[in-house]
Every structure is written in C-alpha cells, then in structure tokens.
PDB file of C-alpha atoms in Angstrom:
ATOM      1  CA  MET Y   1     100.888 100.888 119.385  1.00 83.00           C
ATOM      2  CA  GLU Y   2      98.810 101.558 122.503  1.00 90.00           C
ATOM      3  CA  LYS Y   3      96.786  98.664 123.944  1.00 93.00           C
ATOM      4  CA  PHE Y   4      93.506  98.889 125.826  1.00 94.00           C
ATOM      5  CA  LEU Y   5      91.668  96.770 128.389  1.00 95.00           C
ATOM      6  CA  THR Y   6      87.991  97.571 127.958  1.00 95.00           C
ATOM      7  CA  GLU Y   7      84.474  96.295 128.557  1.00 96.00           C
ATOM      8  CA  PHE Y   8      82.385  96.013 125.381  1.00 98.00           C
ATOM      9  CA  LYS Y   9      78.645  95.474 125.209  1.00 98.00           C
ATOM     10  CA  VAL Y  10      77.333  92.583 123.139  1.00 98.00           C
ATOM     11  CA  VAL Y  11      75.007  94.024 120.478  1.00 98.00           C
ATOM     12  CA  ALA Y  12      74.288  90.782 118.640  1.00 98.00           C
ATOM     13  CA  ASN Y  13      75.400  87.158 118.574  1.00 98.00           C
ATOM     14  CA  ARG Y  14      74.403  85.647 115.253  1.00 97.00           C
ATOM     15  CA  ARG Y  15      74.713  81.908 114.707  1.00 97.00           C
ATOM     16  CA  LEU Y  16      75.935  81.040 111.199  1.00 96.00           C
ATOM     17  CA  ASN Y  17      75.866  77.245 111.545  1.00 94.00           C
ATOM     18  CA  ARG Y  18      76.490  74.647 114.231  1.00 92.00           C
ATOM     19  CA  GLU Y  19      80.170  75.686 114.542  1.00 94.00           C
ATOM     20  CA  TYR Y  20      80.337  79.431 113.979  1.00 96.00           C
ATOM     21  CA  VAL Y  21      78.890  82.605 115.476  1.00 98.00           C
ATOM     22  CA  VAL Y  22      79.537  86.266 114.721  1.00 98.00           C
ATOM     23  CA  ILE Y  23      79.575  88.467 117.810  1.00 98.00           C
ATOM     24  CA  GLU Y  24      79.031  92.205 117.360  1.00 98.00           C
ATOM     25  CA  LEU Y  25      80.420  94.396 120.142  1.00 98.00           C
ATOM     26  CA  LYS Y  26      79.950  98.091 120.812  1.00 97.00           C
ATOM     27  CA  HIS Y  27      82.051 100.519 122.818  1.00 94.00           C
ATOM     28  CA  PRO Y  28      80.625 103.712 124.386  1.00 89.00           C
ATOM     29  CA  SER Y  29      83.465 105.890 123.106  1.00 91.00           C
ATOM     30  CA  GLU Y  30      85.585 106.201 119.984  1.00 94.00           C
ATOM     31  CA  LEU Y  31      87.564 103.117 119.040  1.00 96.00           C
ATOM     32  CA  PRO Y  32      91.334 103.323 118.550  1.00 95.00           C
ATOM     33  CA  GLU Y  33      92.904 102.576 115.188  1.00 96.00           C
ATOM     34  CA  MET Y  34      92.794  98.880 114.336  1.00 97.00           C
ATOM     35  CA  HIS Y  35      94.228  97.015 111.377  1.00 98.00           C
ATOM     36  CA  PRO Y  36      93.386  93.773 109.537  1.00 98.00           C
ATOM     37  CA  GLY Y  37      95.363  90.891 110.957  1.00 98.00           C
ATOM     38  CA  GLN Y  38      95.302  92.162 114.531  1.00 98.00           C
ATOM     39  CA  PHE Y  39      93.465  90.284 117.267  1.00 97.00           C
ATOM     40  CA  VAL Y  40      91.862  90.678 120.694  1.00 97.00           C
ATOM     41  CA  GLN Y  41      92.276  88.667 123.891  1.00 96.00           C
ATOM     42  CA  ILE Y  42      88.917  87.820 125.481  1.00 96.00           C
ATOM     43  CA  LYS Y  43      88.372  87.150 129.169  1.00 95.00           C
ATOM     44  CA  VAL Y  44      86.253  84.019 129.542  1.00 93.00           C
ATOM     45  CA  GLU Y  45      83.823  84.042 132.463  1.00 88.00           C
ATOM     46  CA  ASN Y  46      82.038  81.257 134.389  1.00 77.00           C
ATOM     47  CA  THR Y  47      83.924  78.310 132.879  1.00 76.00           C
ATOM     48  CA  PRO Y  48      86.002  76.556 135.574  1.00 77.00           C
ATOM     49  CA  SER Y  49      88.113  74.751 132.965  1.00 79.00           C
ATOM     50  CA  THR Y  50      89.180  77.980 131.228  1.00 80.00           C
ATOM     51  CA  TYR Y  51      91.861  80.082 132.919  1.00 82.00           C
ATOM     52  CA  LEU Y  52      93.443  82.044 130.085  1.00 87.00           C
ATOM     53  CA  ARG Y  53      92.089  84.644 127.699  1.00 92.00           C
ATOM     54  CA  ARG Y  54      91.235  83.500 124.192  1.00 93.00           C
ATOM     55  CA  PRO Y  55      92.790  85.171 121.113  1.00 95.00           C
ATOM     56  CA  ILE Y  56      90.255  86.003 118.385  1.00 97.00           C
ATOM     57  CA  SER Y  57      90.974  87.760 115.061  1.00 97.00           C
ATOM     58  CA  ILE Y  58      89.280  91.068 114.370  1.00 98.00           C
ATOM     59  CA  HIS Y  59      86.698  90.198 111.728  1.00 98.00           C
ATOM     60  CA  ASP Y  60      85.410  93.683 110.927  1.00 98.00           C
ATOM     61  CA  VAL Y  61      85.389  97.207 112.368  1.00 98.00           C
ATOM     62  CA  ASP Y  62      82.762  99.932 112.087  1.00 97.00           C
ATOM     63  CA  LYS Y  63      84.464 103.114 113.271  1.00 94.00           C
ATOM     64  CA  LYS Y  64      81.337 105.234 112.773  1.00 94.00           C
ATOM     65  CA  ASN Y  65      79.362 103.131 115.225  1.00 95.00           C
ATOM     66  CA  ASN Y  66      82.281 102.278 117.537  1.00 96.00           C
ATOM     67  CA  SER Y  67      81.682  98.582 116.980  1.00 97.00           C
ATOM     68  CA  LEU Y  68      83.624  95.534 115.919  1.00 97.00           C
ATOM     69  CA  ARG Y  69      82.763  91.986 114.927  1.00 98.00           C
ATOM     70  CA  LEU Y  70      84.430  88.730 115.894  1.00 98.00           C
ATOM     71  CA  LEU Y  71      84.029  85.433 114.042  1.00 98.00           C
ATOM     72  CA  VAL Y  72      84.175  82.633 116.604  1.00 97.00           C
ATOM     73  CA  GLN Y  73      84.465  78.914 115.952  1.00 96.00           C
ATOM     74  CA  GLU Y  74      83.241  76.866 118.901  1.00 95.00           C
ATOM     75  CA  VAL Y  75      85.984  74.332 119.588  1.00 92.00           C
ATOM     76  CA  GLY Y  76      86.301  74.311 123.391  1.00 91.00           C
ATOM     77  CA  ASP Y  77      84.707  75.496 126.618  1.00 92.00           C
ATOM     78  CA  GLY Y  78      85.875  79.081 126.151  1.00 93.00           C
ATOM     79  CA  THR Y  79      84.584  79.563 122.618  1.00 95.00           C
ATOM     80  CA  ARG Y  80      81.395  77.627 123.400  1.00 95.00           C
ATOM     81  CA  TRP Y  81      80.765  80.111 126.212  1.00 95.00           C
ATOM     82  CA  MET Y  82      81.158  82.949 123.705  1.00 96.00           C
ATOM     83  CA  GLY Y  83      78.465  81.285 121.610  1.00 96.00           C
ATOM     84  CA  THR Y  84      76.004  81.685 124.500  1.00 96.00           C
ATOM     85  CA  LEU Y  85      76.466  85.449 124.934  1.00 97.00           C
ATOM     86  CA  ILE Y  86      73.315  87.535 124.527  1.00 97.00           C
ATOM     87  CA  PRO Y  87      72.782  91.241 123.749  1.00 98.00           C
ATOM     88  CA  GLY Y  88      73.380  93.430 126.766  1.00 97.00           C
ATOM     89  CA  GLN Y  89      76.086  91.269 128.300  1.00 97.00           C
ATOM     90  CA  SER Y  90      79.634  92.577 128.680  1.00 96.00           C
ATOM     91  CA  LEU Y  91      82.813  91.170 127.204  1.00 97.00           C
ATOM     92  CA  ASN Y  92      86.248  92.151 128.506  1.00 97.00           C
ATOM     93  CA  LEU Y  93      88.850  92.658 125.763  1.00 97.00           C
ATOM     94  CA  ILE Y  94      92.537  93.499 125.537  1.00 97.00           C
ATOM     95  CA  TYR Y  95      93.079  95.032 122.102  1.00 97.00           C
ATOM     96  CA  PRO Y  96      94.364  95.685 119.471  1.00 97.00           C
ATOM     97  CA  LEU Y  97      97.174  93.142 119.620  1.00 97.00           C
ATOM     98  CA  GLY Y  98      99.825  92.021 117.144  1.00 97.00           C
ATOM     99  CA  ASN Y  99     100.961  93.402 113.827  1.00 97.00           C
ATOM    100  CA  TRP Y 100      98.910  93.489 110.651  1.00 98.00           C
ATOM    101  CA  PHE Y 101      98.709  92.871 106.932  1.00 98.00           C
ATOM    102  CA  ASP Y 102     100.213  95.492 104.629  1.00 97.00           C
ATOM    103  CA  VAL Y 103      97.060  96.497 102.763  1.00 96.00           C
ATOM    104  CA  SER Y 104      98.906  98.150  99.883  1.00 94.00           C
ATOM    105  CA  ALA Y 105     101.710  95.600  99.356  1.00 95.00           C
ATOM    106  CA  SER Y 106     100.173  94.388  96.072  1.00 95.00           C
ATOM    107  CA  ASP Y 107      97.733  95.806  93.534  1.00 95.00           C
ATOM    108  CA  LYS Y 108      96.569  92.285  92.555  1.00 97.00           C
ATOM    109  CA  PRO Y 109      96.158  90.287  95.771  1.00 98.00           C
ATOM    110  CA  LEU Y 110      94.625  86.872  96.325  1.00 98.00           C
ATOM    111  CA  LEU Y 111      93.193  86.410  99.829  1.00 98.00           C
ATOM    112  CA  VAL Y 112      93.080  82.736 100.822  1.00 98.00           C
ATOM    113  CA  GLY Y 113      91.233  81.438 103.868  1.00 97.00           C
ATOM    114  CA  GLY Y 114      90.555  77.998 105.260  1.00 94.00           C
ATOM    115  CA  GLY Y 115      88.050  77.380 108.033  1.00 90.00           C
ATOM    116  CA  CYS Y 116      88.092  80.141 110.665  1.00 93.00           C
ATOM    117  CA  GLY Y 117      91.078  81.589 108.807  1.00 95.00           C
ATOM    118  CA  ILE Y 118      88.661  83.627 106.710  1.00 97.00           C
ATOM    119  CA  ALA Y 119      88.056  85.877 109.752  1.00 97.00           C
ATOM    120  CA  PRO Y 120      90.723  88.577 109.205  1.00 98.00           C
ATOM    121  CA  LEU Y 121      90.267  88.514 105.421  1.00 98.00           C
ATOM    122  CA  LEU Y 122      86.930  90.352 105.512  1.00 98.00           C
ATOM    123  CA  PHE Y 123      88.404  93.404 107.251  1.00 98.00           C
ATOM    124  CA  LEU Y 124      91.466  93.159 104.985  1.00 98.00           C
ATOM    125  CA  GLY Y 125      89.408  92.981 101.797  1.00 98.00           C
ATOM    126  CA  LYS Y 126      87.281  95.962 102.826  1.00 98.00           C
ATOM    127  CA  GLN Y 127      90.337  98.109 103.490  1.00 97.00           C
ATOM    128  CA  MET Y 128      91.856  97.112 100.156  1.00 98.00           C
ATOM    129  CA  LYS Y 129      88.666  98.073  98.356  1.00 97.00           C
ATOM    130  CA  GLU Y 130      88.639 101.462 100.117  1.00 97.00           C
ATOM    131  CA  ILE Y 131      92.022 102.346  98.587  1.00 97.00           C
ATOM    132  CA  GLY Y 132      91.081 101.166  95.097  1.00 97.00           C
ATOM    133  CA  ILE Y 133      92.477  97.622  95.144  1.00 97.00           C
ATOM    134  CA  SER Y 134      90.186  94.812  93.961  1.00 95.00           C
ATOM    135  CA  PRO Y 135      91.058  91.656  95.892  1.00 97.00           C
ATOM    136  CA  SER Y 136      90.009  88.138  94.957  1.00 98.00           C
ATOM    137  CA  PHE Y 137      89.143  85.519  97.570  1.00 98.00           C
ATOM    138  CA  LEU Y 138      89.844  81.798  97.540  1.00 98.00           C
ATOM    139  CA  ILE Y 139      87.938  80.069 100.338  1.00 98.00           C
ATOM    140  CA  GLY Y 140      88.319  76.436 101.325  1.00 97.00           C
ATOM    141  CA  ALA Y 141      85.919  74.412 103.457  1.00 96.00           C
ATOM    142  CA  LYS Y 142      85.006  70.805 104.167  1.00 95.00           C
ATOM    143  CA  SER Y 143      81.582  71.086 102.533  1.00 96.00           C
ATOM    144  CA  ALA Y 144      78.990  73.554 101.271  1.00 96.00           C
ATOM    145  CA  SER Y 145      77.335  73.634 104.702  1.00 94.00           C
ATOM    146  CA  ALA Y 146      80.616  74.810 106.264  1.00 94.00           C
ATOM    147  CA  LEU Y 147      80.853  77.922 104.064  1.00 96.00           C
ATOM    148  CA  ILE Y 148      79.829  81.096 105.849  1.00 95.00           C
ATOM    149  CA  GLU Y 149      79.160  84.750 104.997  1.00 96.00           C
ATOM    150  CA  LEU Y 150      79.916  84.313 101.298  1.00 96.00           C
ATOM    151  CA  LYS Y 151      77.775  87.321 100.363  1.00 96.00           C
ATOM    152  CA  GLU Y 152      79.975  89.611 102.480  1.00 97.00           C
ATOM    153  CA  TYR Y 153      83.067  88.553 100.558  1.00 98.00           C
ATOM    154  CA  GLU Y 154      81.292  88.659  97.190  1.00 97.00           C
ATOM    155  CA  ASP Y 155      80.427  92.306  97.873  1.00 97.00           C
ATOM    156  CA  ILE Y 156      84.163  93.052  97.962  1.00 98.00           C
ATOM    157  CA  GLY Y 157      85.619  90.996  95.111  1.00 97.00           C
ATOM    158  CA  ASP Y 158      85.563  87.769  93.136  1.00 97.00           C
ATOM    159  CA  VAL Y 159      85.132  84.663  95.292  1.00 98.00           C
ATOM    160  CA  TYR Y 160      86.443  81.206  94.365  1.00 98.00           C
ATOM    161  CA  ILE Y 161      85.530  78.130  96.394  1.00 98.00           C
ATOM    162  CA  THR Y 162      86.900  74.667  97.084  1.00 97.00           C
ATOM    163  CA  THR Y 163      85.286  71.985  99.242  1.00 97.00           C
ATOM    164  CA  GLU Y 164      86.839  68.718 100.306  1.00 96.00           C
ATOM    165  CA  ASP Y 165      83.720  66.741  99.378  1.00 96.00           C
ATOM    166  CA  GLY Y 166      83.049  68.623  96.129  1.00 97.00           C
ATOM    167  CA  SER Y 167      79.556  69.697  97.260  1.00 97.00           C
ATOM    168  CA  ILE Y 168      80.219  73.179  95.841  1.00 97.00           C
ATOM    169  CA  GLY Y 169      83.063  74.731  93.879  1.00 97.00           C
ATOM    170  CA  THR Y 170      86.197  72.757  93.037  1.00 97.00           C
ATOM    171  CA  LYS Y 171      86.674  69.463  94.831  1.00 97.00           C
ATOM    172  CA  GLY Y 172      89.783  69.326  96.989  1.00 97.00           C
ATOM    173  CA  TYR Y 173      91.911  71.887  98.800  1.00 96.00           C
ATOM    174  CA  VAL Y 174      92.565  75.526  97.844  1.00 96.00           C
ATOM    175  CA  ILE Y 175      95.727  74.586  95.971  1.00 95.00           C
ATOM    176  CA  HIS Y 176      93.620  72.419  93.622  1.00 95.00           C
ATOM    177  CA  HIS Y 177      91.539  75.318  92.299  1.00 96.00           C
ATOM    178  CA  SER Y 178      92.115  76.204  88.640  1.00 95.00           C
ATOM    179  CA  ILE Y 179      93.301  79.741  89.492  1.00 95.00           C
ATOM    180  CA  MET Y 180      96.256  78.117  91.258  1.00 95.00           C
ATOM    181  CA  ARG Y 181      96.973  75.603  88.499  1.00 88.00           C
ATOM    182  CA  THR Y 182      98.590  77.976  86.082  1.00 83.00           C
ATOM    183  CA  ASP Y 183     102.111  79.179  85.392  1.00 80.00           C
ATOM    184  CA  LYS Y 184     100.877  82.763  84.998  1.00 82.00           C
ATOM    185  CA  PRO Y 185      98.402  83.483  87.797  1.00 89.00           C
ATOM    186  CA  ASN Y 186      96.273  86.624  87.650  1.00 90.00           C
ATOM    187  CA  PHE Y 187      97.511  87.831  91.037  1.00 96.00           C
ATOM    188  CA  LYS Y 188     100.817  89.108  92.376  1.00 96.00           C
ATOM    189  CA  ALA Y 189     100.720  88.272  96.092  1.00 98.00           C
ATOM    190  CA  ILE Y 190      98.942  85.938  98.497  1.00 98.00           C
ATOM    191  CA  TYR Y 191      97.488  86.894 101.865  1.00 98.00           C
ATOM    192  CA  THR Y 192      96.380  83.898 103.901  1.00 98.00           C
ATOM    193  CA  CYS Y 193      95.139  82.633 107.244  1.00 98.00           C
ATOM    194  CA  GLY Y 194      94.064  79.134 108.183  1.00 96.00           C
ATOM    195  CA  PRO Y 195      95.538  75.700 108.924  1.00 95.00           C
ATOM    196  CA  GLU Y 196      99.331  75.688 108.880  1.00 95.00           C
ATOM    197  CA  PRO Y 197      99.629  72.864 106.292  1.00 96.00           C
ATOM    198  CA  MET Y 198      97.520  74.942 103.883  1.00 97.00           C
ATOM    199  CA  MET Y 199      99.636  78.042 104.440  1.00 97.00           C
ATOM    200  CA  LYS Y 200     102.877  76.094 103.979  1.00 97.00           C
ATOM    201  CA  VAL Y 201     101.668  74.840 100.593  1.00 97.00           C
ATOM    202  CA  LEU Y 202     100.702  78.382  99.589  1.00 97.00           C
ATOM    203  CA  ALA Y 203     104.083  79.700 100.742  1.00 97.00           C
ATOM    204  CA  LYS Y 204     105.857  77.098  98.598  1.00 97.00           C
ATOM    205  CA  TYR Y 205     103.611  77.967  95.649  1.00 96.00           C
ATOM    206  CA  ALA Y 206     104.366  81.690  96.028  1.00 96.00           C
ATOM    207  CA  GLY Y 207     108.096  81.076  96.410  1.00 95.00           C
ATOM    208  CA  SER Y 208     108.226  79.074  93.189  1.00 94.00           C
ATOM    209  CA  ARG Y 209     106.651  82.027  91.358  1.00 93.00           C
ATOM    210  CA  ASN Y 210     108.736  84.746  93.024  1.00 94.00           C
ATOM    211  CA  MET Y 211     105.778  86.394  94.753  1.00 96.00           C
ATOM    212  CA  ASP Y 212     105.154  87.383  98.356  1.00 97.00           C
ATOM    213  CA  CYS Y 213     102.956  85.300 100.623  1.00 98.00           C
ATOM    214  CA  PHE Y 214     101.788  86.998 103.816  1.00 98.00           C
ATOM    215  CA  VAL Y 215     100.629  84.476 106.414  1.00 98.00           C
ATOM    216  CA  SER Y 216      98.739  85.012 109.670  1.00 98.00           C
ATOM    217  CA  LEU Y 217      99.812  82.324 112.110  1.00 96.00           C
ATOM    218  CA  GLU Y 218      97.315  80.702 114.457  1.00 87.00           C
ATOM    219  CA  ASN Y 219      99.750  79.677 117.202  1.00 85.00           C
ATOM    220  CA  GLN Y 220      98.441  79.207 120.724  1.00 83.00           C
ATOM    221  CA  MET Y 221      98.673  82.505 122.607  1.00 86.00           C
ATOM    222  CA  ALA Y 222      98.201  82.880 126.342  1.00 83.00           C
ATOM    223  CA  CYS Y 223      99.193  86.457 127.164  1.00 87.00           C
ATOM    224  CA  GLY Y 224      99.308  88.491 123.932  1.00 87.00           C
ATOM    225  CA  PHE Y 225     102.304  90.503 125.148  1.00 84.00           C
ATOM    226  CA  GLY Y 226     105.274  88.215 124.524  1.00 86.00           C
ATOM    227  CA  ALA Y 227     105.717  87.330 128.197  1.00 89.00           C
ATOM    228  CA  CYS Y 228     104.693  83.653 128.331  1.00 88.00           C
ATOM    229  CA  LEU Y 229     106.673  82.539 125.245  1.00 86.00           C
ATOM    230  CA  CYS Y 230     104.129  79.837 124.352  1.00 87.00           C
ATOM    231  CA  CYS Y 231     103.627  81.204 120.815  1.00 92.00           C
ATOM    232  CA  VAL Y 232     107.280  81.318 119.693  1.00 94.00           C
ATOM    233  CA  THR Y 233     107.935  80.533 116.042  1.00 94.00           C
ATOM    234  CA  GLU Y 234     111.242  80.021 114.221  1.00 95.00           C
ATOM    235  CA  THR Y 235     112.256  82.642 111.671  1.00 96.00           C
ATOM    236  CA  ILE Y 236     115.406  83.399 109.713  1.00 95.00           C
ATOM    237  CA  HIS Y 237     115.969  86.228 112.220  1.00 95.00           C
ATOM    238  CA  GLY Y 238     115.744  83.892 115.225  1.00 95.00           C
ATOM    239  CA  ASN Y 239     112.811  82.916 117.427  1.00 95.00           C
ATOM    240  CA  LYS Y 240     109.929  85.407 117.412  1.00 95.00           C
ATOM    241  CA  CYS Y 241     106.781  85.704 119.498  1.00 95.00           C
ATOM    242  CA  THR Y 242     103.758  85.344 117.245  1.00 94.00           C
ATOM    243  CA  CYS Y 243     101.660  87.613 119.471  1.00 93.00           C
ATOM    244  CA  ILE Y 244     103.930  90.676 119.210  1.00 95.00           C
ATOM    245  CA  ASP Y 245     106.198  90.062 116.187  1.00 96.00           C
ATOM    246  CA  GLY Y 246     103.238  88.553 114.306  1.00 96.00           C
ATOM    247  CA  PRO Y 247     100.759  87.099 113.827  1.00 97.00           C
ATOM    248  CA  VAL Y 248     101.445  88.276 110.253  1.00 98.00           C
ATOM    249  CA  PHE Y 249     104.746  87.272 108.643  1.00 98.00           C
ATOM    250  CA  ASN Y 250     106.096  87.231 105.131  1.00 98.00           C
ATOM    251  CA  SER Y 251     106.503  83.486 104.554  1.00 97.00           C
ATOM    252  CA  LYS Y 252     110.067  84.145 103.347  1.00 96.00           C
ATOM    253  CA  GLU Y 253     110.945  84.974 106.974  1.00 96.00           C
ATOM    254  CA  LEU Y 254     109.686  81.669 108.389  1.00 97.00           C
ATOM    255  CA  LYS Y 255     111.742  78.495 108.695  1.00 94.00           C
ATOM    256  CA  TRP Y 256     109.237  76.413 106.815  1.00 91.00           C
TER     257      TRP Y 256
END
C-alpha cells in the first residue's frame, strides 16, 4: 500500500478533558484509501526533547471533505505540543501506515477499548455500520470524567461502560462487565485496542470460547517502516514488526 509524506492543515483542535484532544486535519487534495487500525507518524516541531515522529491511530476519516481526525492523549512533550496546535497551522504526516482490522470478519462484533485505545474503534465501528453490521462497544476508563465522545459511539451501536471507581457503569475493568460474564455471549468476535494487560485478558477470554480476538498493539514505534526494529513482537510465525506486520494481529498469532 502506497505511503505519503504530506503537510495537513489543522482545522480544529478540540479539548475533551485535561488529557485528551481531537485534532481535525484537512488536505487540499483527495485522500488515499485508509482503513481502521492504521496509523500516522507525526513530525513534532519546536520541542528539543523530541527527536522522533509520534505514532497516532487514525480516529476517523471524512473522504468527502478530505479530512481526518486524530485522538491524542497528552502524555509527553510531543503529544503536549500537539495539544497546543491551532487552526491554520501545518502538521507533517507520514500515512497511512500498518495493516488494519478486517471489518467483515464477524457479523456480531464487540469492540473493546481502554483509555486512548478507543481511538481506532470509532472509524472501525462506522465502517461496520456502513456494510450493515451493528457493532457493540465496551469502553473502560478510570472514572466518569475520563470517558470521552460517548455520543459518537452511541450513534453507531450499543455502548457498555466500566469504570475503575464505579462512578458510572459497572465498577471494575472491562472483563467484569455482565456482557462478559456469561457462557453464551451475544457476540462472535472481539476487536480491541488499549493497555496490553487488558488485551491479554480479552484474548484469553476469546480463546476459551473459540472466538477470534483481533488486537491492535500499542508498541513503541520510531520509524513506521520496519527499519529500526524497536517495535518487534513475538508471534508463532517468528518475530514481527508491529509497524508493518501489525499493529493489528489475531491474538492466536501472538505468543501471549
């Protein structure tokens, strides 16, 4: 799949809470095909402590308006700089990178996100809905105040929530929700992105019920092209670069 290095214009930078922003970017010409699960590498400017590009999942794409959205969690100098961008500024992207979720792999999917792991699930859910699949979402967060963009997900399918402090939804982690505590779940496959411990638990859950679990790994990535080897993960087929062989894997392939 062809890759591009392009300058995008910042259209909007909307703060969701103290940790998260959604950046909307527009390109002057037609965007190439992009798929849910793929990511971009962003060049960070004017931060002397940041030398490498930052990988960010594609949150949503609007082909008609040649625009895309990125959900950014501010965790370091690079992502904090992204939080300061204003409309009219430019952002240099290498895109689209990595493989993607198989949208049609299941007619009854459960999309599970924890923290910033919800980012690729919006684009994924929208594409599923377009082909007649009704996805359900299970979203985990620390507290009610950490939940973001719920309305966007509710417009696509049913949304279930867990919070660690019990301030909304089921108290605990995603695996503690009642839809997971049944021998006959009302879904046939799991698509997930988020903290690795969460995804490992979901992979074990899916394996015990003979269903597929598609995981999007959040390994550190420096180049995005498989050259630096800093994102290697162990699979049953040998070591694979998450940035080119992933980030999406069937959990059955991983040595978890």
